[in-house]
Short mmCIF file of C-alpha atoms in Angstrom, two decimals:
data_model
loop_
_atom_site.label_atom_id
_atom_site.label_comp_id
_atom_site.label_asym_id
_atom_site.label_seq_id
_atom_site.Cartn_x
_atom_site.Cartn_y
_atom_site.Cartn_z
CA MET A 1 -70.41 -123.82 13.28
CA LYS A 2 -68.47 -126.59 11.63
CA PHE A 3 -64.82 -127.12 12.40
CA LYS A 4 -63.91 -126.48 8.76
CA THR A 5 -65.70 -123.09 8.82
CA ARG A 6 -64.02 -122.09 12.10
CA LEU A 7 -60.64 -123.06 10.70
CA LEU A 8 -61.28 -120.98 7.55
CA VAL A 9 -62.35 -117.92 9.59
CA THR A 10 -59.29 -118.25 11.85
CA PHE A 11 -56.96 -118.67 8.90
CA LEU A 12 -58.38 -115.62 7.09
CA THR A 13 -58.15 -113.55 10.28
CA ILE A 14 -54.51 -114.52 10.79
CA ILE A 15 -53.61 -113.65 7.21
CA ILE A 16 -55.84 -110.70 6.29
CA LEU A 17 -55.90 -108.71 9.56
CA PRO A 18 -52.10 -108.08 9.67
CA LEU A 19 -52.12 -107.11 5.99
CA VAL A 20 -54.93 -104.61 6.55
CA LEU A 21 -53.26 -103.16 9.66
CA THR A 22 -49.93 -102.86 7.81
CA ALA A 23 -51.60 -101.04 4.91
CA VAL A 24 -53.37 -98.65 7.28
CA ALA A 25 -50.12 -97.92 9.15
CA TYR A 26 -48.22 -97.41 5.89
CA LEU A 27 -50.81 -94.99 4.54
CA GLY A 28 -51.09 -93.18 7.86
CA ILE A 29 -47.34 -92.64 8.31
CA GLY A 30 -46.85 -91.78 4.63
CA GLY A 31 -49.69 -89.27 4.79
CA TYR A 32 -48.20 -87.67 7.89
CA LEU A 33 -44.78 -87.32 6.24
CA LEU A 34 -46.27 -85.82 3.09
CA TYR A 35 -48.47 -83.47 5.13
CA SER A 36 -45.46 -82.20 7.09
CA HIS A 37 -43.99 -80.98 3.79
CA ASP A 38 -47.29 -79.48 2.61
CA GLU A 39 -47.68 -77.57 5.87
CA TYR A 40 -44.96 -75.12 4.78
CA ASP A 41 -45.65 -75.19 1.03
CA MET A 42 -42.81 -77.61 0.40
CA ARG A 43 -42.90 -79.68 -2.77
CA SER A 44 -41.45 -83.16 -2.63
CA VAL A 45 -41.95 -85.30 -5.68
CA ASP A 46 -39.03 -87.56 -4.78
CA TYR A 47 -39.97 -90.07 -2.08
CA ASN A 48 -36.27 -90.70 -1.41
CA VAL A 49 -36.24 -87.34 0.37
CA LEU A 50 -38.74 -88.73 2.86
CA THR A 51 -36.80 -91.94 3.48
CA ASP A 52 -33.29 -90.43 3.45
CA PRO A 53 -33.22 -86.71 4.32
CA ASN A 54 -29.41 -86.69 4.12
CA GLN A 55 -29.71 -87.21 0.38
CA THR A 56 -31.26 -83.74 0.14
CA VAL A 57 -28.10 -82.17 1.57
CA THR A 58 -25.99 -83.60 -1.23
CA ILE A 59 -28.55 -82.40 -3.78
CA THR A 60 -28.41 -78.84 -2.45
CA ASP A 61 -24.58 -79.00 -2.54
CA GLU A 62 -24.74 -78.29 -6.26
CA VAL A 63 -26.65 -75.05 -5.73
CA PHE A 64 -24.47 -74.12 -2.74
CA VAL A 65 -21.28 -74.51 -4.78
CA GLN A 66 -22.83 -72.66 -7.73
CA VAL A 67 -23.75 -69.68 -5.53
CA ARG A 68 -20.33 -69.65 -3.83
CA GLU A 69 -18.66 -69.50 -7.27
CA GLN A 70 -21.11 -66.79 -8.35
CA ILE A 71 -20.23 -64.71 -5.28
CA GLU A 72 -16.53 -65.00 -6.15
CA LYS A 73 -17.18 -64.01 -9.80
CA ASP A 74 -19.99 -61.45 -9.58
CA GLU A 75 -21.90 -61.15 -6.34
CA ASP A 76 -24.22 -58.52 -7.87
CA LYS A 77 -26.06 -61.37 -9.60
CA LEU A 78 -27.55 -62.27 -6.20
CA GLU A 79 -29.56 -59.05 -6.44
CA ASN A 80 -31.31 -60.35 -9.58
CA MET A 81 -34.75 -61.71 -8.59
CA GLU A 82 -35.00 -63.89 -11.71
CA TYR A 83 -31.69 -65.55 -10.85
CA LEU A 84 -32.83 -66.17 -7.27
CA GLU A 85 -36.16 -67.55 -8.50
CA GLN A 86 -34.30 -69.94 -10.81
CA LEU A 87 -32.08 -71.13 -7.94
CA ASN A 88 -35.12 -71.69 -5.77
CA GLU A 89 -36.85 -73.68 -8.52
CA ASN A 90 -33.78 -75.93 -8.79
CA ILE A 91 -34.15 -77.07 -5.17
CA ALA A 92 -37.89 -76.67 -4.57
CA ASP A 93 -38.58 -80.32 -5.40
CA LYS A 94 -36.00 -81.38 -2.81
CA ALA A 95 -37.81 -79.98 0.25
CA SER A 96 -35.53 -76.91 0.25
CA TYR A 97 -35.81 -73.20 -0.40
CA ILE A 98 -33.56 -70.17 -0.35
CA ILE A 99 -33.58 -66.98 1.69
CA VAL A 100 -31.52 -63.89 0.89
CA ARG A 101 -31.14 -61.41 3.74
CA LYS A 102 -30.09 -57.80 3.16
CA ASP A 103 -28.88 -56.26 6.40
CA ASN A 104 -31.59 -57.54 8.77
CA GLN A 105 -34.46 -57.64 6.27
CA ILE A 106 -35.72 -60.35 3.94
CA TYR A 107 -34.58 -59.51 0.40
CA TYR A 108 -35.86 -62.73 -1.21
CA THR A 109 -37.49 -65.90 0.03
CA GLY A 110 -38.59 -68.99 -1.81
CA ASN A 111 -41.11 -69.91 0.88
CA HIS A 112 -42.80 -67.05 2.75
CA LYS A 113 -44.72 -69.19 5.22
CA ALA A 114 -41.71 -71.18 6.43
CA THR A 115 -39.41 -68.14 6.42
CA GLU A 116 -41.62 -66.42 9.00
CA ARG A 117 -40.81 -69.18 11.49
CA ILE A 118 -37.06 -69.39 10.94
CA PHE A 119 -35.95 -65.89 9.92
CA GLU A 120 -35.29 -64.57 13.44
CA ARG A 121 -33.15 -67.62 14.24
CA LEU A 122 -30.86 -67.43 11.21
CA PRO A 123 -27.14 -67.01 11.97
CA GLU A 124 -25.69 -63.52 11.93
CA TYR A 125 -23.65 -62.10 9.07
CA ASP A 126 -19.98 -63.10 9.24
CA VAL A 127 -17.36 -61.71 6.88
CA LEU A 128 -15.13 -64.72 7.53
CA ASP A 129 -17.86 -67.02 6.23
CA ALA A 130 -15.60 -68.96 3.84
CA THR A 131 -13.15 -69.91 6.61
CA ARG A 132 -15.82 -71.12 9.03
CA LYS A 133 -16.17 -74.86 9.24
CA ASP A 134 -19.95 -74.62 9.78
CA ALA A 135 -20.33 -72.73 6.49
CA GLU A 136 -19.91 -76.05 4.73
CA THR A 137 -21.91 -78.18 7.17
CA GLY A 138 -24.56 -75.68 8.21
CA PHE A 139 -26.72 -75.26 11.30
CA TYR A 140 -29.36 -77.80 12.29
CA TYR A 141 -32.45 -76.66 14.19
CA SER A 142 -33.76 -79.89 15.70
CA ASP A 143 -37.05 -78.40 16.94
CA MET A 144 -37.95 -77.40 13.36
CA GLN A 145 -35.99 -80.20 11.65
CA LYS A 146 -34.26 -77.69 9.35
CA LEU A 147 -30.70 -77.63 8.08
CA VAL A 148 -29.51 -74.12 7.18
CA ARG A 149 -26.41 -73.41 5.10
CA GLN A 150 -25.13 -69.85 4.81
CA LEU A 151 -22.98 -67.81 2.42
CA ASP A 152 -22.26 -64.16 3.18
CA PHE A 153 -21.55 -61.42 0.63
CA ILE A 154 -21.77 -57.65 0.14
CA PHE A 155 -24.54 -56.05 -1.94
CA SER A 156 -23.60 -53.46 -4.57
CA ASP A 157 -24.79 -50.66 -2.26
CA GLY A 158 -22.41 -51.85 0.48
CA SER A 159 -25.00 -53.50 2.72
CA GLN A 160 -24.40 -56.94 4.22
CA GLY A 161 -26.03 -59.88 2.50
CA SER A 162 -26.50 -63.51 3.46
CA PHE A 163 -27.63 -66.34 1.21
CA PHE A 164 -29.28 -69.30 2.97
CA ILE A 165 -30.36 -72.71 1.75
CA VAL A 166 -32.94 -74.15 4.15
CA THR A 167 -33.62 -77.88 3.93
#
């Protein structure tokens, strides 16, 4: 083989091989991250959620504040399935979903598959919810990589209710 041919093969190997390996790694890691959301029926159309999960918390703040104000005005609205479905749709694209617990039973969930894994680990009902510091920050389950924020209220029939946003 001529020296010029060897030099060309070496040059192409030095340039093309790292580019191919980088592309394969990028696609592999990206596919894994997208699959982790698909595993629990999560929709994520915003790639910023994958690169900066903390951004999702600020996005769900809007829904959290809206529900807290709704509880203060008329907590009976949290018994309306259409209202809960609308809330869930607002955050579904942000890798989040809601759960409403009535006593110790699931009243509403925006993601049945994921709720099965986390429901037993959700925090207990607490009447002093608004004064708790962790009501604003939430609970983080590192083994499941889930942030859970909770608001407690009373249903119209007097049973205890908890509203959760799971991210």
